[in-house]
Each structure stands twice: as C-alpha cells, then as structure tokens.
Short mmCIF file of C-alpha atoms in Angstrom, two decimals:
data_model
loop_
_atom_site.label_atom_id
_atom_site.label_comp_id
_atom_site.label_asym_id
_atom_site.label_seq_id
_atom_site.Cartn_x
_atom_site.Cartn_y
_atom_site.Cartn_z
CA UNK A 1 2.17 -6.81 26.15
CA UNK A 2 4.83 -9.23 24.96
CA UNK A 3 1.69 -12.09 23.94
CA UNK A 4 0.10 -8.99 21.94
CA UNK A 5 3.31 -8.43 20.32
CA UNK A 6 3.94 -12.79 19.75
CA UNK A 7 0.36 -12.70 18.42
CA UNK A 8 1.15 -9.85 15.63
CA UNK A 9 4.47 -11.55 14.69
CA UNK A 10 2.66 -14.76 14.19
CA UNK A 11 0.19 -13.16 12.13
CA UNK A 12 2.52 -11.20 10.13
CA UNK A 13 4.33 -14.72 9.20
CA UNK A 14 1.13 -16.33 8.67
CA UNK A 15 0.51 -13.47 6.03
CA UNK A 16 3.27 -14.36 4.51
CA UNK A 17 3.08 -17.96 4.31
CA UNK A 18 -0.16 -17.74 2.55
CA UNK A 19 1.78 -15.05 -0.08
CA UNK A 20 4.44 -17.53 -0.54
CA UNK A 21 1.40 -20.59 -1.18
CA UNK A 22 -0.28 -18.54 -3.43
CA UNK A 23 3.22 -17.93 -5.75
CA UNK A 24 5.07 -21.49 -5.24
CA UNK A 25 2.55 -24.11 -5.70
CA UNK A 26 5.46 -26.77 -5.50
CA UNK A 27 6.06 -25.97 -1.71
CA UNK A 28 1.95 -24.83 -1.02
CA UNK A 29 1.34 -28.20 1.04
CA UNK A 30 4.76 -27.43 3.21
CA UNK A 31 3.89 -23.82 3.23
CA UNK A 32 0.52 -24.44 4.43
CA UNK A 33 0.86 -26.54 7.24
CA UNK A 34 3.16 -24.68 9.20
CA UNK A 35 0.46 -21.77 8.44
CA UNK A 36 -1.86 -23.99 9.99
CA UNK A 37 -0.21 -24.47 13.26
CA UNK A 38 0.56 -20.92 13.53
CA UNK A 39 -3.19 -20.35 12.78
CA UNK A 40 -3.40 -22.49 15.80
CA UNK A 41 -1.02 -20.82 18.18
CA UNK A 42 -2.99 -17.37 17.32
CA UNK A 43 -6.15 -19.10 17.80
CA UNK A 44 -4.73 -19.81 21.06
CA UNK A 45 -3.12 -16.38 21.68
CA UNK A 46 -6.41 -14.69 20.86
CA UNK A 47 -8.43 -16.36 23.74
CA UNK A 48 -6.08 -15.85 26.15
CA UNK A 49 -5.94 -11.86 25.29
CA UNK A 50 -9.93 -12.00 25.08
CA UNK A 51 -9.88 -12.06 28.95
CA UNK A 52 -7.53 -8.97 29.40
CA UNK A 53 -10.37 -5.63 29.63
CA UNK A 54 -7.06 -3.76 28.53
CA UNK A 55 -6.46 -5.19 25.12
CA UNK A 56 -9.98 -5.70 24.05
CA UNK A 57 -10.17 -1.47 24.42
CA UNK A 58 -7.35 -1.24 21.70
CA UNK A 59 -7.43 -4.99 19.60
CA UNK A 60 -7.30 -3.62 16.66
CA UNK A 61 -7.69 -7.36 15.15
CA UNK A 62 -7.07 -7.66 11.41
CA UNK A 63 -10.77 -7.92 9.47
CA UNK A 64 -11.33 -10.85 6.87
CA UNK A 65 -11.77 -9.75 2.89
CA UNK A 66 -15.43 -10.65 2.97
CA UNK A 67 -15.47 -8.20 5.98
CA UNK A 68 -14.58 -5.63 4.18
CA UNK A 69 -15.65 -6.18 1.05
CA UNK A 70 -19.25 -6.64 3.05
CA UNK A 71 -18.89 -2.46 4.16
CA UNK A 72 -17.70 -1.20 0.78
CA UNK A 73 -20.30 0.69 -0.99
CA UNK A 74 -21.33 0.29 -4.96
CA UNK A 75 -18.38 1.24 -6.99
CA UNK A 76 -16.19 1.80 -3.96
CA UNK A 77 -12.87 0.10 -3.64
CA UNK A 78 -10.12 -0.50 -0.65
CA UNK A 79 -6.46 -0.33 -1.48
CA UNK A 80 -3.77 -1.12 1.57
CA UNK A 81 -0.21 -1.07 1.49
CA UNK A 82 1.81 -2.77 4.23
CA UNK A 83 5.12 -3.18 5.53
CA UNK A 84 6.44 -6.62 6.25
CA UNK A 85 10.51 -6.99 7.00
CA UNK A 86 12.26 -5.56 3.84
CA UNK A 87 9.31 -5.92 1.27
CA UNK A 88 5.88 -4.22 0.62
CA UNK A 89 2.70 -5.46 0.26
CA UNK A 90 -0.78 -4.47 -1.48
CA UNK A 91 -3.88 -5.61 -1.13
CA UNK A 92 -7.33 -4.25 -3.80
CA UNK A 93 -11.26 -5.20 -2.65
CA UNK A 94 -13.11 -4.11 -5.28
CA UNK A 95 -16.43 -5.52 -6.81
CA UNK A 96 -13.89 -7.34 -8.99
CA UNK A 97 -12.81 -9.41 -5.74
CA UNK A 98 -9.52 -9.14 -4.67
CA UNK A 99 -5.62 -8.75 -5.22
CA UNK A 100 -2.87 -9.53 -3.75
CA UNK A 101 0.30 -8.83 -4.37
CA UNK A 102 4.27 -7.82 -3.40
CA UNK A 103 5.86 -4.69 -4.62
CA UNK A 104 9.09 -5.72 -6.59
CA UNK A 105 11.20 -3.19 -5.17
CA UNK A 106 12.14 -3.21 -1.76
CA UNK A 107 11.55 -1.21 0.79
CA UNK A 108 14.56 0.77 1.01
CA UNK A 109 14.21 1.37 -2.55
CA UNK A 110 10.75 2.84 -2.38
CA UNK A 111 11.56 5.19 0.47
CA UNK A 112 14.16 6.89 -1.80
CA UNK A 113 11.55 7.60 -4.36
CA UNK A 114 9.04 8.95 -1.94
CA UNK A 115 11.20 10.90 -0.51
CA UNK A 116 12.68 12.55 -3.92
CA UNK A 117 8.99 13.32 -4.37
CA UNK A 118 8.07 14.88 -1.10
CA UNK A 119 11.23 16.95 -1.74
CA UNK A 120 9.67 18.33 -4.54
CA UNK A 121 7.00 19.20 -2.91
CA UNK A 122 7.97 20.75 0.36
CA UNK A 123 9.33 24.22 -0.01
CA UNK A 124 13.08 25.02 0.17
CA UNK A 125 15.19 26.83 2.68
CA UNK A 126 15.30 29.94 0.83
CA UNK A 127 11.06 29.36 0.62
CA UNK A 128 11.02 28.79 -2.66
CA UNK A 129 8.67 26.23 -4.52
CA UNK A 130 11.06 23.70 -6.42
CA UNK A 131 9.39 21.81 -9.59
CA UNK A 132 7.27 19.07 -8.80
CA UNK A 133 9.05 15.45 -9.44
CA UNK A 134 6.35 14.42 -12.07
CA UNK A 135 8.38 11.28 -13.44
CA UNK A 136 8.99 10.47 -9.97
CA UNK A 137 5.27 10.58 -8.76
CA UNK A 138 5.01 7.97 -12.38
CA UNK A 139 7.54 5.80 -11.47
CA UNK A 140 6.38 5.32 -8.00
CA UNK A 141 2.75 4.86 -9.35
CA UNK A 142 3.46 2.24 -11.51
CA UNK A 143 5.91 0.54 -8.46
CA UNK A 144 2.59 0.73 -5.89
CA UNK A 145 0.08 0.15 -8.20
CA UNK A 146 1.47 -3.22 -9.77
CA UNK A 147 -0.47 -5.13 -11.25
CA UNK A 148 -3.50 -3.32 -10.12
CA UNK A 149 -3.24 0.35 -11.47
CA UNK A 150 -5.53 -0.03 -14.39
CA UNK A 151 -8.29 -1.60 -12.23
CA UNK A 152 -7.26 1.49 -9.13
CA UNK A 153 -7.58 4.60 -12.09
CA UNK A 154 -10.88 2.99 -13.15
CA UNK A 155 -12.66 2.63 -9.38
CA UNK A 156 -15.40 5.41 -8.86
CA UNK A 157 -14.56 5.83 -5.38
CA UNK A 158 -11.43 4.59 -3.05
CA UNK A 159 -10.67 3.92 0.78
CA UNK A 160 -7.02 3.89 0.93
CA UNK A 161 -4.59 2.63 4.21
CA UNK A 162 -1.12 3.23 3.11
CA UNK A 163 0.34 4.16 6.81
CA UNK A 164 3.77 3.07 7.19
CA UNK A 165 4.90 3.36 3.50
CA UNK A 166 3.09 6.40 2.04
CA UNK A 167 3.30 8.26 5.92
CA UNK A 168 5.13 11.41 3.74
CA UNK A 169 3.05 11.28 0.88
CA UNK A 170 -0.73 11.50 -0.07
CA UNK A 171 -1.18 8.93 -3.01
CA UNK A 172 -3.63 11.50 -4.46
CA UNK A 173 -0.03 13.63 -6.24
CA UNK A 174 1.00 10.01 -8.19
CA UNK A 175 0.89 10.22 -12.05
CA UNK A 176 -0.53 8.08 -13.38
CA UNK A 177 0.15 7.80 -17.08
CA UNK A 178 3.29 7.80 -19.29
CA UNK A 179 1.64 10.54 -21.29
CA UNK A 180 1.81 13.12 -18.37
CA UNK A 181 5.63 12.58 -18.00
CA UNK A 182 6.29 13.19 -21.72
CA UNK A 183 3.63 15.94 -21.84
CA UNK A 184 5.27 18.01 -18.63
CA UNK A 185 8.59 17.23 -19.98
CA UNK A 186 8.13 18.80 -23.38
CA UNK A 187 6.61 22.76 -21.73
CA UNK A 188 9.20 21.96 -18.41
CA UNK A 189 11.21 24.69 -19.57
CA UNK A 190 8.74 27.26 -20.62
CA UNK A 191 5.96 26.45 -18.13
CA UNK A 192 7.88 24.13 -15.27
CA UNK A 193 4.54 25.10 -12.81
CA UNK A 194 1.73 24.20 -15.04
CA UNK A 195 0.36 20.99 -14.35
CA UNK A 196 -2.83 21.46 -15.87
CA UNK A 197 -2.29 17.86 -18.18
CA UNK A 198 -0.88 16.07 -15.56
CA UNK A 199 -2.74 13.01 -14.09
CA UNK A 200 -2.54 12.97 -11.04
CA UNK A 201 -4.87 9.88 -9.09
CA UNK A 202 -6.62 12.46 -7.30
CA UNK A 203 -8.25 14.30 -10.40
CA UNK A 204 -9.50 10.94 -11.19
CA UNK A 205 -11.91 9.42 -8.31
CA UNK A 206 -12.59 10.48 -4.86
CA UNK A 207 -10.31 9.55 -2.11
#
C-alpha cells in the first residue's frame, strides 16, 4: 500500500512539473530533469507493483492523451478537472488536440462558490425551493471553463470527470453566458422560477 501511495505522489508532482515547464520556459531544463528522474523512480515503482495480483485488480493507472483521444468518437470531447494540493486543474481532448490548464482561483475559493450554488438548489428546511444562484452557476462557469469554455459550449458531445471538485454539483446547471445573468436578473422579481432563457451547459450538448 504505502509504494501505491509513493507512486501516485510521484506522479502527481511529475504532473506538475510538466505544468510548471510548459508556463516558465526560463526554468523548463531545471524543471524537466527532476521530472525525468521521477519518471524514473515511477518507472521503477510500476514494475515492482506489476508483480502484486492485488494491485493489478484495482491499478487504475493514469491513460496517455493519445489514449484517450484514440477512444473519443467524431465530435466527442473529454473534459477533467483535478485536484492537486491547493489548486485545480483542467484538462480538454477534443479533435482540436488538447488543453491544459490551472484554474486561477484556488481551491478553497471554488468550494465556496459550489457550494452557494448547490444551496440554491437543494430545498430548504421549511421544504421550500429557494431561487436558483444563476450568476453563481456564471461565475463558476467562466472560473472552470478558463480558457476553454468557448471551445467546451461548441463540442457536439462531452465525457466529463470532475470527481473531487464538482462531487456536489453536475456541471450540466453552469451558465454559460453573460446574457443569461442579465436576462434572469431583469424578470427575477416577477418570474424568479422561470429559467426558460437561461443557458445552462446541459441544454447545449449531451453529457
């Protein structure tokens, strides 16, 4: 158990190293050496733990971009969202190639959001259905979606993994336009359930 656990700390750092190459060219050469000997001790990790029957029933080894990108069908895309230490990261595959990318907030900051959305959501103690948090569900689109969110509202079809950040939340109730905050703001009072012009991802491709 405890080389299963070394092996997915080392390859949590080594995903990070090759982040950090990617954005600070001046320190790539540093950055990716040490990623290469922790490539190595991985390398090394993994064929010890090939000859244990127990972890080869649940290696749940991470799968290369061309991997995946090899499964996806036309027009389909794969969007992930992972934790690692304090930060969030994304990755698209889409017949574009891919992205890569941090989320600016942090963590901590991102939980709050979700969680004023799934508030909004859930019923309250007296069973009532509160108003649904549509500048929230914007504002955390536009934190998620990065850089991507133009190419994500234009995919025909998507395979999303956002377990461990979006655990609470379906990604299918995000807004994603500035028009639908506006819009719901301006019949709030008179109509605060209708969300009939309200973009939500999930009106928009399959999921």
């Amino acid at each position: 158990a405890s080389k299963v656990k070394d092996k997915q700390e080392i390859d949590r750092e080594i995903a990070r190293l090759r982040y950090e190459a990617q954005n600070n060219p001046a320190e790539a050469k540093n950055l990716d050496a040490k990623r290469g000997d922790l490539e190595a001790k991985s390398l090394a990790l993994a064929s010890e733990l090939e000859g244990n029957k127990a972890y080869k029933q649940v290696n749940d080894e991470p799968v290369t971009i061309a991997q995946i990108a090899g499964v996806l069908k036309d027009g389909e895309a794969f969007f992930k969202l992972a934790r690692v230490n304090s930060y969030i990261f994304a990755i698209l595959i889409d017949g574009q190639g891919s992205a890569i990318y941090r989320v600016e907030n942090p963590a901590v900051e991102v939980d709050k959001i979700i969680g004023l959305v799934r508030t909004s959501i859930d019923r309250t103690d007296e069973n009532k259905v509160p108003v649904f948090s549509v500048g929230g569900a914007h504002a955390l689109w536009k934190i998620l979606a990065g850089p991507v969110g133009d190419r994500l509202a234009q995919e025909r079809s998507l395979v999303v993994d956002a377990s461990g950040v979006l655990d609470r939340l379906p990604i299918g109730v995000l807004v994603t336009d500035d028009q639908s905050v506006a819009s719901f703001a301006a019949t709030r009072k008179a109509s605060p359930y209708d969300y009939r012009a309200v973009k939500f991802f999930a009106k928009q491709l399959p999921i």
